[in-house]
Amino acid sequence: MKIAYYLSDTPAAFDINSKPFSHFLVFVRTVLIPSIRGQYWDFNILGRSISRPNATKGKIADLNVLSETIDPENHKTYKQALQRIRGMVPASFGIKKANVHYWNSDYTQHRRRGFLFSIRNVSTRTVAYETGNNENLKGHYLSYGANFLAQKGDEYFNLMPAWDWEMIPGVTSRHTRKFPERLPWGKNYGNTQFVGGVSANNYGAIAFRMNYEDTQAQKGWFMFDNEIVCLGNSISSSSANIRTTINQCHGLGKVFYFNGKKEGMVGSSASTHRIKELKWVRHNGIAYFFPESQRVHFSLAEQTGSWHSINSKYNDRPLTKEVFK
């Protein structure tokens, strides 16, 4: 973008109508910009920078240049993005609904005015979430059905030091304090072929046959206007403790729940609240429904960690966050 700006109005100016450059502009408008919800990036696209402070703070350099000099025909798209990133308008401003499955990367984005939802999977054709330079030290489960679900966009902002990295949103995995060894720099290919999805008329369906460590599962996501249906079957493992994590985000306000017998509410506090046998739970404008009786827990509690624990270049000062999980 900078080079195109510097060369504009010169004999060496880029031909913005050429195929390569027009593809680049389409990428910025239709892929990069929609990956920011309000002022914050979808963590599913960040690579190892997820383990850096403020990495999820949304920013695309030189959008003004694109808007005013290089691609003025799409001025409105860039200006609306800048207004959202700068917090001048709500996260829903100018958002058009869409569902896009990126089959080259096993990644799916579901966009509505009210929320952004994404899924990150991995297959034999793609590599797992990046690690390297002693960054993203605990990101082992980020490619196995990780879900990003945001309304304002700040639901996960700088939460990563205090995250329970064994319980990544959307992922079915064994619950263990010992993470497996991983190779750095894109050598971690998935080991299952049956991974993919379809987008049609702004709706989508995703299938993921998971086989990681000692855990196998068949999982599916079905995306509509106001609902995401998440299904799983054939879940098996030699491990004694398998969990599917539905979400793990900042604890923002009260939590309401129904256990089949009575409704309840828990408020913000440092103590841990765990309720079993849930029928539904509601937090921060999102409701989670469980159509079949099963052991479901939620907690609203303080969790503590450090940036050093996920990225060795930072200090080990403890950080405490209140987390809904």
mmCIF file of N, CA, C and O in Angstrom, residues 175-270:
data_model
loop_
_atom_site.group_PDB
_atom_site.id
_atom_site.type_symbol
_atom_site.label_atom_id
_atom_site.label_comp_id
_atom_site.label_asym_id
_atom_site.label_seq_id
_atom_site.Cartn_x
_atom_site.Cartn_y
_atom_site.Cartn_z
ATOM 1 N N HIS A 175 -8.264 -32.903 29.077
ATOM 2 C CA HIS A 175 -7.912 -31.854 30.026
ATOM 3 C C HIS A 175 -6.659 -32.290 30.760
ATOM 4 O O HIS A 175 -6.675 -33.224 31.557
ATOM 5 N N THR A 176 -5.549 -31.617 30.441
ATOM 6 C CA THR A 176 -4.261 -32.039 30.977
ATOM 7 C C THR A 176 -3.389 -30.826 31.208
ATOM 8 O O THR A 176 -3.546 -29.794 30.541
ATOM 9 N N ARG A 177 -2.500 -30.912 32.148
ATOM 10 C CA ARG A 177 -1.564 -29.820 32.411
ATOM 11 C C ARG A 177 -0.268 -29.977 31.622
ATOM 12 O O ARG A 177 0.606 -29.127 31.684
ATOM 13 N N LYS A 178 -0.163 -31.052 30.867
ATOM 14 C CA LYS A 178 1.060 -31.294 30.100
ATOM 15 C C LYS A 178 0.754 -31.160 28.614
ATOM 16 O O LYS A 178 0.067 -31.988 28.030
ATOM 17 N N PHE A 179 1.258 -30.100 27.996
ATOM 18 C CA PHE A 179 1.014 -29.890 26.585
ATOM 19 C C PHE A 179 1.993 -30.711 25.745
ATOM 20 O O PHE A 179 3.165 -30.856 26.101
ATOM 21 N N PRO A 180 1.531 -31.236 24.627
ATOM 22 C CA PRO A 180 2.429 -32.024 23.772
ATOM 23 C C PRO A 180 3.477 -31.150 23.094
ATOM 24 O O PRO A 180 3.284 -29.952 22.912
ATOM 25 N N GLU A 181 4.593 -31.753 22.727
ATOM 26 C CA GLU A 181 5.634 -31.030 21.999
ATOM 27 C C GLU A 181 5.144 -30.701 20.588
ATOM 28 O O GLU A 181 4.436 -31.493 19.963
ATOM 29 N N ARG A 182 5.515 -29.516 20.095
ATOM 30 C CA ARG A 182 5.119 -29.126 18.737
ATOM 31 C C ARG A 182 6.317 -28.588 17.980
ATOM 32 O O ARG A 182 7.174 -27.914 18.541
ATOM 33 N N LEU A 183 6.373 -28.878 16.697
ATOM 34 C CA LEU A 183 7.401 -28.314 15.841
ATOM 35 C C LEU A 183 7.013 -26.881 15.469
ATOM 36 O O LEU A 183 5.845 -26.581 15.274
ATOM 37 N N PRO A 184 7.991 -25.978 15.346
ATOM 38 C CA PRO A 184 7.670 -24.599 14.971
ATOM 39 C C PRO A 184 7.574 -24.425 13.462
ATOM 40 O O PRO A 184 7.905 -25.319 12.678
ATOM 41 N N TRP A 185 7.102 -23.223 13.081
ATOM 42 C CA TRP A 185 7.197 -22.748 11.704
ATOM 43 C C TRP A 185 6.504 -23.632 10.662
ATOM 44 O O TRP A 185 7.090 -24.089 9.701
ATOM 45 N N GLY A 186 5.235 -23.903 10.890
ATOM 46 C CA GLY A 186 4.422 -24.471 9.826
ATOM 47 C C GLY A 186 4.677 -25.907 9.465
ATOM 48 O O GLY A 186 4.380 -26.335 8.351
ATOM 49 N N LYS A 187 5.245 -26.702 10.356
ATOM 50 C CA LYS A 187 5.486 -28.117 10.072
ATOM 51 C C LYS A 187 4.426 -29.018 10.701
ATOM 52 O O LYS A 187 4.489 -30.232 10.575
ATOM 53 N N ASN A 188 3.452 -28.409 11.352
ATOM 54 C CA ASN A 188 2.451 -29.179 12.081
ATOM 55 C C ASN A 188 1.204 -29.406 11.236
ATOM 56 O O ASN A 188 0.161 -28.784 11.441
ATOM 57 N N TYR A 189 1.294 -30.288 10.259
ATOM 58 C CA TYR A 189 0.133 -30.604 9.438
ATOM 59 C C TYR A 189 -0.883 -31.403 10.258
ATOM 60 O O TYR A 189 -0.517 -32.164 11.159
ATOM 61 N N GLY A 190 -2.163 -31.227 9.905
ATOM 62 C CA GLY A 190 -3.193 -32.048 10.516
ATOM 63 C C GLY A 190 -3.094 -33.484 10.022
ATOM 64 O O GLY A 190 -2.350 -33.790 9.091
ATOM 65 N N ASN A 191 -3.863 -34.375 10.641
ATOM 66 C CA ASN A 191 -3.761 -35.793 10.274
ATOM 67 C C ASN A 191 -5.101 -36.390 9.847
ATOM 68 O O ASN A 191 -5.243 -37.611 9.795
ATOM 69 N N THR A 192 -6.083 -35.548 9.533
ATOM 70 C CA THR A 192 -7.358 -36.042 9.025
ATOM 71 C C THR A 192 -7.728 -35.304 7.749
ATOM 72 O O THR A 192 -7.488 -34.105 7.626
ATOM 73 N N GLN A 193 -8.300 -36.035 6.785
ATOM 74 C CA GLN A 193 -8.667 -35.435 5.510
ATOM 75 C C GLN A 193 -10.073 -34.866 5.505
ATOM 76 O O GLN A 193 -10.360 -33.894 4.806
ATOM 77 N N PHE A 194 -10.968 -35.479 6.289
ATOM 78 C CA PHE A 194 -12.373 -35.095 6.204
ATOM 79 C C PHE A 194 -12.620 -33.818 7.014
ATOM 80 O O PHE A 194 -13.104 -33.850 8.157
ATOM 81 N N VAL A 195 -12.241 -32.701 6.426
ATOM 82 C CA VAL A 195 -12.423 -31.382 7.020
ATOM 83 C C VAL A 195 -12.866 -30.454 5.897
ATOM 84 O O VAL A 195 -12.240 -30.424 4.833
ATOM 85 N N GLY A 196 -13.928 -29.707 6.094
ATOM 86 C CA GLY A 196 -14.361 -28.809 5.029
ATOM 87 C C GLY A 196 -15.658 -28.127 5.366
ATOM 88 O O GLY A 196 -16.178 -28.247 6.479
ATOM 89 N N GLY A 197 -16.179 -27.371 4.402
ATOM 90 C CA GLY A 197 -17.398 -26.631 4.658
ATOM 91 C C GLY A 197 -18.035 -26.138 3.386
ATOM 92 O O GLY A 197 -17.498 -26.282 2.286
ATOM 93 N N VAL A 198 -19.204 -25.532 3.563
ATOM 94 C CA VAL A 198 -19.947 -24.978 2.444
ATOM 95 C C VAL A 198 -20.593 -23.672 2.888
ATOM 96 O O VAL A 198 -21.034 -23.541 4.037
ATOM 97 N N SER A 199 -20.620 -22.693 1.990
ATOM 98 C CA SER A 199 -21.315 -21.428 2.213
ATOM 99 C C SER A 199 -22.372 -21.275 1.131
ATOM 100 O O SER A 199 -22.087 -21.500 -0.054
ATOM 101 N N ALA A 200 -23.584 -20.897 1.535
ATOM 102 C CA ALA A 200 -24.657 -20.715 0.562
ATOM 103 C C ALA A 200 -25.669 -19.718 1.107
ATOM 104 O O ALA A 200 -26.182 -19.899 2.225
ATOM 105 N N ASN A 201 -25.916 -18.661 0.336
ATOM 106 C CA ASN A 201 -26.927 -17.671 0.712
ATOM 107 C C ASN A 201 -26.717 -17.133 2.131
ATOM 108 O O ASN A 201 -27.645 -16.988 2.919
ATOM 109 N N ASN A 202 -25.450 -16.862 2.455
ATOM 110 C CA ASN A 202 -25.071 -16.258 3.738
ATOM 111 C C ASN A 202 -25.205 -17.200 4.934
ATOM 112 O O ASN A 202 -25.129 -16.761 6.079
ATOM 113 N N TYR A 203 -25.438 -18.485 4.665
ATOM 114 C CA TYR A 203 -25.453 -19.485 5.720
ATOM 115 C C TYR A 203 -24.312 -20.473 5.465
ATOM 116 O O TYR A 203 -23.732 -20.490 4.376
ATOM 117 N N GLY A 204 -23.984 -21.288 6.457
ATOM 118 C CA GLY A 204 -22.861 -22.183 6.253
ATOM 119 C C GLY A 204 -22.929 -23.428 7.113
ATOM 120 O O GLY A 204 -23.621 -23.470 8.134
ATOM 121 N N ALA A 205 -22.205 -24.457 6.686
ATOM 122 C CA ALA A 205 -22.073 -25.695 7.444
ATOM 123 C C ALA A 205 -20.629 -26.164 7.364
ATOM 124 O O ALA A 205 -20.009 -26.114 6.305
ATOM 125 N N ILE A 206 -20.096 -26.607 8.489
ATOM 126 C CA ILE A 206 -18.693 -27.032 8.583
ATOM 127 C C ILE A 206 -18.635 -28.425 9.183
ATOM 128 O O ILE A 206 -19.356 -28.737 10.139
ATOM 129 N N ALA A 207 -17.769 -29.274 8.633
ATOM 130 C CA ALA A 207 -17.547 -30.621 9.168
ATOM 131 C C ALA A 207 -16.080 -30.787 9.522
ATOM 132 O O ALA A 207 -15.199 -30.337 8.789
ATOM 133 N N PHE A 208 -15.824 -31.442 10.651
ATOM 134 C CA PHE A 208 -14.448 -31.639 11.106
ATOM 135 C C PHE A 208 -14.346 -33.005 11.768
ATOM 136 O O PHE A 208 -14.953 -33.246 12.817
ATOM 137 N N ARG A 209 -13.617 -33.909 11.128
ATOM 138 C CA ARG A 209 -13.326 -35.203 11.737
ATOM 139 C C ARG A 209 -11.997 -35.077 12.453
ATOM 140 O O ARG A 209 -10.942 -35.029 11.825
ATOM 141 N N MET A 210 -12.044 -35.017 13.754
ATOM 142 C CA MET A 210 -10.859 -34.726 14.561
ATOM 143 C C MET A 210 -10.179 -36.009 15.032
ATOM 144 O O MET A 210 -10.833 -36.977 15.418
ATOM 145 N N ASN A 211 -8.850 -36.007 14.979
ATOM 146 C CA ASN A 211 -8.056 -37.104 15.529
ATOM 147 C C ASN A 211 -6.743 -36.494 16.001
ATOM 148 O O ASN A 211 -5.806 -36.344 15.225
ATOM 149 N N TYR A 212 -6.685 -36.133 17.275
ATOM 150 C CA TYR A 212 -5.513 -35.432 17.801
ATOM 151 C C TYR A 212 -5.172 -35.994 19.166
ATOM 152 O O TYR A 212 -6.043 -36.176 20.018
ATOM 153 N N GLU A 213 -3.878 -36.266 19.364
ATOM 154 C CA GLU A 213 -3.415 -36.935 20.570
ATOM 155 C C GLU A 213 -4.200 -38.232 20.706
ATOM 156 O O GLU A 213 -4.213 -39.058 19.804
ATOM 157 N N ASP A 214 -4.891 -38.420 21.817
ATOM 158 C CA ASP A 214 -5.628 -39.672 22.005
ATOM 159 C C ASP A 214 -7.133 -39.454 21.909
ATOM 160 O O ASP A 214 -7.916 -40.249 22.420
ATOM 161 N N THR A 215 -7.546 -38.378 21.226
ATOM 162 C CA THR A 215 -8.963 -38.020 21.192
ATOM 163 C C THR A 215 -9.486 -37.977 19.765
ATOM 164 O O THR A 215 -8.851 -37.395 18.887
ATOM 165 N N GLN A 216 -10.635 -38.607 19.558
ATOM 166 C CA GLN A 216 -11.299 -38.590 18.251
ATOM 167 C C GLN A 216 -12.706 -38.024 18.420
ATOM 168 O O GLN A 216 -13.358 -38.242 19.448
ATOM 169 N N ALA A 217 -13.160 -37.299 17.403
ATOM 170 C CA ALA A 217 -14.508 -36.734 17.447
ATOM 171 C C ALA A 217 -14.939 -36.326 16.053
ATOM 172 O O ALA A 217 -14.114 -35.997 15.199
ATOM 173 N N GLN A 218 -16.234 -36.375 15.809
ATOM 174 C CA GLN A 218 -16.823 -35.841 14.596
ATOM 175 C C GLN A 218 -17.669 -34.632 14.997
ATOM 176 O O GLN A 218 -18.603 -34.763 15.786
ATOM 177 N N LYS A 219 -17.325 -33.471 14.418
ATOM 178 C CA LYS A 219 -17.955 -32.238 14.871
ATOM 179 C C LYS A 219 -18.513 -31.457 13.683
ATOM 180 O O LYS A 219 -17.968 -31.510 12.572
ATOM 181 N N GLY A 220 -19.590 -30.741 13.941
ATOM 182 C CA GLY A 220 -20.199 -29.939 12.892
ATOM 183 C C GLY A 220 -20.736 -28.630 13.448
ATOM 184 O O GLY A 220 -21.171 -28.561 14.603
ATOM 185 N N TRP A 221 -20.661 -27.593 12.619
ATOM 186 C CA TRP A 221 -21.202 -26.278 12.966
ATOM 187 C C TRP A 221 -22.154 -25.844 11.854
ATOM 188 O O TRP A 221 -21.832 -25.947 10.666
ATOM 189 N N PHE A 222 -23.308 -25.317 12.249
ATOM 190 C CA PHE A 222 -24.321 -24.884 11.294
ATOM 191 C C PHE A 222 -24.717 -23.456 11.658
ATOM 192 O O PHE A 222 -25.183 -23.198 12.778
ATOM 193 N N MET A 223 -24.526 -22.537 10.729
ATOM 194 C CA MET A 223 -24.592 -21.110 11.039
ATOM 195 C C MET A 223 -25.783 -20.439 10.368
ATOM 196 O O MET A 223 -25.958 -20.529 9.146
ATOM 197 N N PHE A 224 -26.603 -19.762 11.185
ATOM 198 C CA PHE A 224 -27.812 -19.109 10.715
ATOM 199 C C PHE A 224 -27.762 -17.621 11.094
ATOM 200 O O PHE A 224 -26.706 -17.103 11.434
ATOM 201 N N ASP A 225 -28.912 -16.941 11.040
ATOM 202 C CA ASP A 225 -28.920 -15.496 11.294
ATOM 203 C C ASP A 225 -28.633 -15.155 12.749
ATOM 204 O O ASP A 225 -27.844 -14.261 13.035
ATOM 205 N N ASN A 226 -29.289 -15.847 13.671
ATOM 206 C CA ASN A 226 -29.131 -15.538 15.086
ATOM 207 C C ASN A 226 -28.661 -16.725 15.909
ATOM 208 O O ASN A 226 -28.572 -16.624 17.127
ATOM 209 N N GLU A 227 -28.382 -17.836 15.240
ATOM 210 C CA GLU A 227 -28.020 -19.053 15.960
ATOM 211 C C GLU A 227 -26.813 -19.721 15.319
ATOM 212 O O GLU A 227 -26.645 -19.690 14.106
ATOM 213 N N ILE A 228 -26.030 -20.351 16.166
ATOM 214 C CA ILE A 228 -24.977 -21.273 15.729
ATOM 215 C C ILE A 228 -25.299 -22.618 16.379
ATOM 216 O O ILE A 228 -25.386 -22.712 17.608
ATOM 217 N N VAL A 229 -25.490 -23.643 15.567
ATOM 218 C CA VAL A 229 -25.754 -24.975 16.096
ATOM 219 C C VAL A 229 -24.445 -25.763 16.048
ATOM 220 O O VAL A 229 -23.834 -25.905 14.990
ATOM 221 N N CYS A 230 -24.027 -26.270 17.197
ATOM 222 C CA CYS A 230 -22.755 -26.996 17.315
ATOM 223 C C CYS A 230 -23.061 -28.429 17.736
ATOM 224 O O CYS A 230 -23.650 -28.655 18.800
ATOM 225 N N LEU A 231 -22.661 -29.387 16.902
ATOM 226 C CA LEU A 231 -22.956 -30.791 17.183
ATOM 227 C C LEU A 231 -21.670 -31.614 17.247
ATOM 228 O O LEU A 231 -20.691 -31.303 16.573
ATOM 229 N N GLY A 232 -21.710 -32.663 18.038
ATOM 230 C CA GLY A 232 -20.576 -33.572 18.115
ATOM 231 C C GLY A 232 -21.051 -34.992 18.340
ATOM 232 O O GLY A 232 -22.037 -35.214 19.039
ATOM 233 N N ASN A 233 -20.367 -35.957 17.728
ATOM 234 C CA ASN A 233 -20.677 -37.359 18.011
ATOM 235 C C ASN A 233 -19.418 -38.189 17.860
ATOM 236 O O ASN A 233 -18.364 -37.686 17.476
ATOM 237 N N SER A 234 -19.532 -39.468 18.191
ATOM 238 C CA SER A 234 -18.409 -40.417 18.098
ATOM 239 C C SER A 234 -17.181 -39.885 18.835
ATOM 240 O O SER A 234 -16.046 -40.051 18.378
ATOM 241 N N ILE A 235 -17.406 -39.233 19.965
ATOM 242 C CA ILE A 235 -16.295 -38.714 20.775
ATOM 243 C C ILE A 235 -15.731 -39.857 21.612
ATOM 244 O O ILE A 235 -16.453 -40.508 22.369
ATOM 245 N N SER A 236 -14.449 -40.121 21.457
ATOM 246 C CA SER A 236 -13.820 -41.211 22.203
ATOM 247 C C SER A 236 -12.380 -40.856 22.513
ATOM 248 O O SER A 236 -11.752 -40.057 21.812
ATOM 249 N N SER A 237 -11.872 -41.461 23.564
ATOM 250 C CA SER A 237 -10.492 -41.181 23.965
ATOM 251 C C SER A 237 -10.044 -42.194 24.994
ATOM 252 O O SER A 237 -10.863 -42.768 25.721
ATOM 253 N N SER A 238 -8.742 -42.396 25.045
ATOM 254 C CA SER A 238 -8.184 -43.232 26.101
ATOM 255 C C SER A 238 -7.944 -42.421 27.366
ATOM 256 O O SER A 238 -7.610 -42.972 28.409
ATOM 257 N N SER A 239 -8.110 -41.101 27.263
ATOM 258 C CA SER A 239 -7.933 -40.237 28.423
ATOM 259 C C SER A 239 -9.179 -40.277 29.298
ATOM 260 O O SER A 239 -10.284 -40.541 28.819
ATOM 261 N N ALA A 240 -8.986 -39.998 30.571
ATOM 262 C CA ALA A 240 -10.103 -40.093 31.512
ATOM 263 C C ALA A 240 -10.954 -38.831 31.545
ATOM 264 O O ALA A 240 -12.061 -38.857 32.054
ATOM 265 N N ASN A 241 -10.439 -37.733 31.014
ATOM 266 C CA ASN A 241 -11.143 -36.461 31.199
ATOM 267 C C ASN A 241 -11.192 -35.697 29.888
ATOM 268 O O ASN A 241 -10.253 -34.994 29.525
ATOM 269 N N ILE A 242 -12.296 -35.837 29.160
ATOM 270 C CA ILE A 242 -12.469 -35.152 27.887
ATOM 271 C C ILE A 242 -13.505 -34.052 28.055
ATOM 272 O O ILE A 242 -14.577 -34.277 28.628
ATOM 273 N N ARG A 243 -13.197 -32.877 27.553
ATOM 274 C CA ARG A 243 -14.115 -31.744 27.672
ATOM 275 C C ARG A 243 -14.287 -31.072 26.320
ATOM 276 O O ARG A 243 -13.343 -30.994 25.542
ATOM 277 N N THR A 244 -15.487 -30.598 26.081
ATOM 278 C CA THR A 244 -15.727 -29.675 24.977
ATOM 279 C C THR A 244 -15.990 -28.310 25.591
ATOM 280 O O THR A 244 -16.915 -28.153 26.395
ATOM 281 N N THR A 245 -15.158 -27.365 25.241
ATOM 282 C CA THR A 245 -15.307 -26.009 25.766
ATOM 283 C C THR A 245 -16.151 -25.204 24.794
ATOM 284 O O THR A 245 -15.849 -25.154 23.607
ATOM 285 N N ILE A 246 -17.179 -24.577 25.298
ATOM 286 C CA ILE A 246 -18.071 -23.810 24.433
ATOM 287 C C ILE A 246 -17.588 -22.370 24.311
ATOM 288 O O ILE A 246 -17.566 -21.811 23.219
ATOM 289 N N ASN A 247 -17.180 -21.788 25.410
ATOM 290 C CA ASN A 247 -16.594 -20.444 25.350
ATOM 291 C C ASN A 247 -15.726 -20.229 26.579
ATOM 292 O O ASN A 247 -15.889 -20.901 27.600
ATOM 293 N N GLN A 248 -14.791 -19.306 26.471
ATOM 294 C CA GLN A 248 -13.969 -18.856 27.593
ATOM 295 C C GLN A 248 -13.573 -17.418 27.271
ATOM 296 O O GLN A 248 -12.691 -17.189 26.448
ATOM 297 N N CYS A 249 -14.260 -16.473 27.900
ATOM 298 C CA CYS A 249 -14.092 -15.063 27.545
ATOM 299 C C CYS A 249 -14.090 -14.216 28.811
ATOM 300 O O CYS A 249 -14.246 -14.732 29.921
ATOM 301 N N HIS A 250 -13.911 -12.915 28.660
ATOM 302 C CA HIS A 250 -13.999 -12.020 29.808
ATOM 303 C C HIS A 250 -15.348 -12.188 30.497
ATOM 304 O O HIS A 250 -16.395 -12.250 29.837
ATOM 305 N N GLY A 251 -15.329 -12.236 31.818
ATOM 306 C CA GLY A 251 -16.571 -12.237 32.578
ATOM 307 C C GLY A 251 -17.117 -10.823 32.629
ATOM 308 O O GLY A 251 -16.547 -9.953 33.291
ATOM 309 N N LEU A 252 -18.201 -10.597 31.930
ATOM 310 C CA LEU A 252 -18.755 -9.247 31.798
ATOM 311 C C LEU A 252 -20.172 -9.223 32.359
ATOM 312 O O LEU A 252 -21.143 -9.505 31.658
ATOM 313 N N GLY A 253 -20.299 -8.943 33.649
ATOM 314 C CA GLY A 253 -21.618 -8.832 34.264
ATOM 315 C C GLY A 253 -22.148 -10.147 34.780
ATOM 316 O O GLY A 253 -21.430 -11.127 34.956
ATOM 317 N N LYS A 254 -23.450 -10.179 35.006
ATOM 318 C CA LYS A 254 -24.108 -11.312 35.643
ATOM 319 C C LYS A 254 -24.301 -12.468 34.657
ATOM 320 O O LYS A 254 -24.338 -12.279 33.450
ATOM 321 N N VAL A 255 -24.452 -13.670 35.249
ATOM 322 C CA VAL A 255 -24.732 -14.872 34.476
ATOM 323 C C VAL A 255 -26.052 -15.462 34.960
ATOM 324 O O VAL A 255 -26.253 -15.634 36.168
ATOM 325 N N PHE A 256 -26.949 -15.739 34.018
ATOM 326 C CA PHE A 256 -28.240 -16.330 34.332
ATOM 327 C C PHE A 256 -28.259 -17.770 33.811
ATOM 328 O O PHE A 256 -27.691 -18.050 32.764
ATOM 329 N N TYR A 257 -28.953 -18.655 34.550
ATOM 330 C CA TYR A 257 -28.930 -20.057 34.150
ATOM 331 C C TYR A 257 -30.213 -20.759 34.579
ATOM 332 O O TYR A 257 -30.978 -20.266 35.425
ATOM 333 N N PHE A 258 -30.445 -21.936 33.984
ATOM 334 C CA PHE A 258 -31.574 -22.794 34.336
ATOM 335 C C PHE A 258 -31.082 -24.228 34.347
ATOM 336 O O PHE A 258 -30.512 -24.708 33.359
ATOM 337 N N ASN A 259 -31.287 -24.907 35.457
ATOM 338 C CA ASN A 259 -30.762 -26.264 35.600
ATOM 339 C C ASN A 259 -31.842 -27.341 35.445
ATOM 340 O O ASN A 259 -31.627 -28.503 35.795
ATOM 341 N N GLY A 260 -32.994 -26.963 34.899
ATOM 342 C CA GLY A 260 -34.084 -27.911 34.724
ATOM 343 C C GLY A 260 -35.099 -27.862 35.840
ATOM 344 O O GLY A 260 -36.230 -28.317 35.675
ATOM 345 N N LYS A 261 -34.711 -27.271 36.970
ATOM 346 C CA LYS A 261 -35.618 -27.170 38.111
ATOM 347 C C LYS A 261 -35.887 -25.725 38.503
ATOM 348 O O LYS A 261 -37.010 -25.363 38.837
ATOM 349 N N LYS A 262 -34.858 -24.916 38.460
ATOM 350 C CA LYS A 262 -35.052 -23.519 38.842
ATOM 351 C C LYS A 262 -34.069 -22.638 38.092
ATOM 352 O O LYS A 262 -32.992 -23.073 37.665
ATOM 353 N N GLU A 263 -34.470 -21.392 37.929
ATOM 354 C CA GLU A 263 -33.589 -20.393 37.333
ATOM 355 C C GLU A 263 -32.725 -19.775 38.423
ATOM 356 O O GLU A 263 -33.117 -19.714 39.592
ATOM 357 N N GLY A 264 -31.542 -19.319 38.022
ATOM 358 C CA GLY A 264 -30.645 -18.701 38.986
ATOM 359 C C GLY A 264 -29.798 -17.624 38.339
ATOM 360 O O GLY A 264 -29.810 -17.433 37.120
ATOM 361 N N MET A 265 -29.078 -16.938 39.190
ATOM 362 C CA MET A 265 -28.207 -15.861 38.709
ATOM 363 C C MET A 265 -26.981 -15.818 39.601
ATOM 364 O O MET A 265 -27.082 -15.978 40.820
ATOM 365 N N VAL A 266 -25.822 -15.618 39.002
ATOM 366 C CA VAL A 266 -24.614 -15.379 39.772
ATOM 367 C C VAL A 266 -24.020 -14.063 39.313
ATOM 368 O O VAL A 266 -24.086 -13.704 38.142
ATOM 369 N N GLY A 267 -23.485 -13.335 40.269
ATOM 370 C CA GLY A 267 -22.902 -12.043 39.957
ATOM 371 C C GLY A 267 -21.403 -12.110 39.898
ATOM 372 O O GLY A 267 -20.783 -13.155 40.104
ATOM 373 N N SER A 268 -20.813 -10.983 39.621
ATOM 374 C CA SER A 268 -19.369 -10.882 39.534
ATOM 375 C C SER A 268 -18.760 -11.040 40.913
ATOM 376 O O SER A 268 -19.161 -10.395 41.866
ATOM 377 N N SER A 269 -17.791 -11.933 41.032
ATOM 378 C CA SER A 269 -17.115 -12.112 42.309
ATOM 379 C C SER A 269 -15.830 -12.878 42.088
ATOM 380 O O SER A 269 -15.600 -13.464 41.043
ATOM 381 N N ALA A 270 -14.985 -12.873 43.115
ATOM 382 C CA ALA A 270 -13.719 -13.587 43.026
ATOM 383 C C ALA A 270 -13.886 -15.083 43.257
ATOM 384 O O ALA A 270 -12.997 -15.861 42.964
#
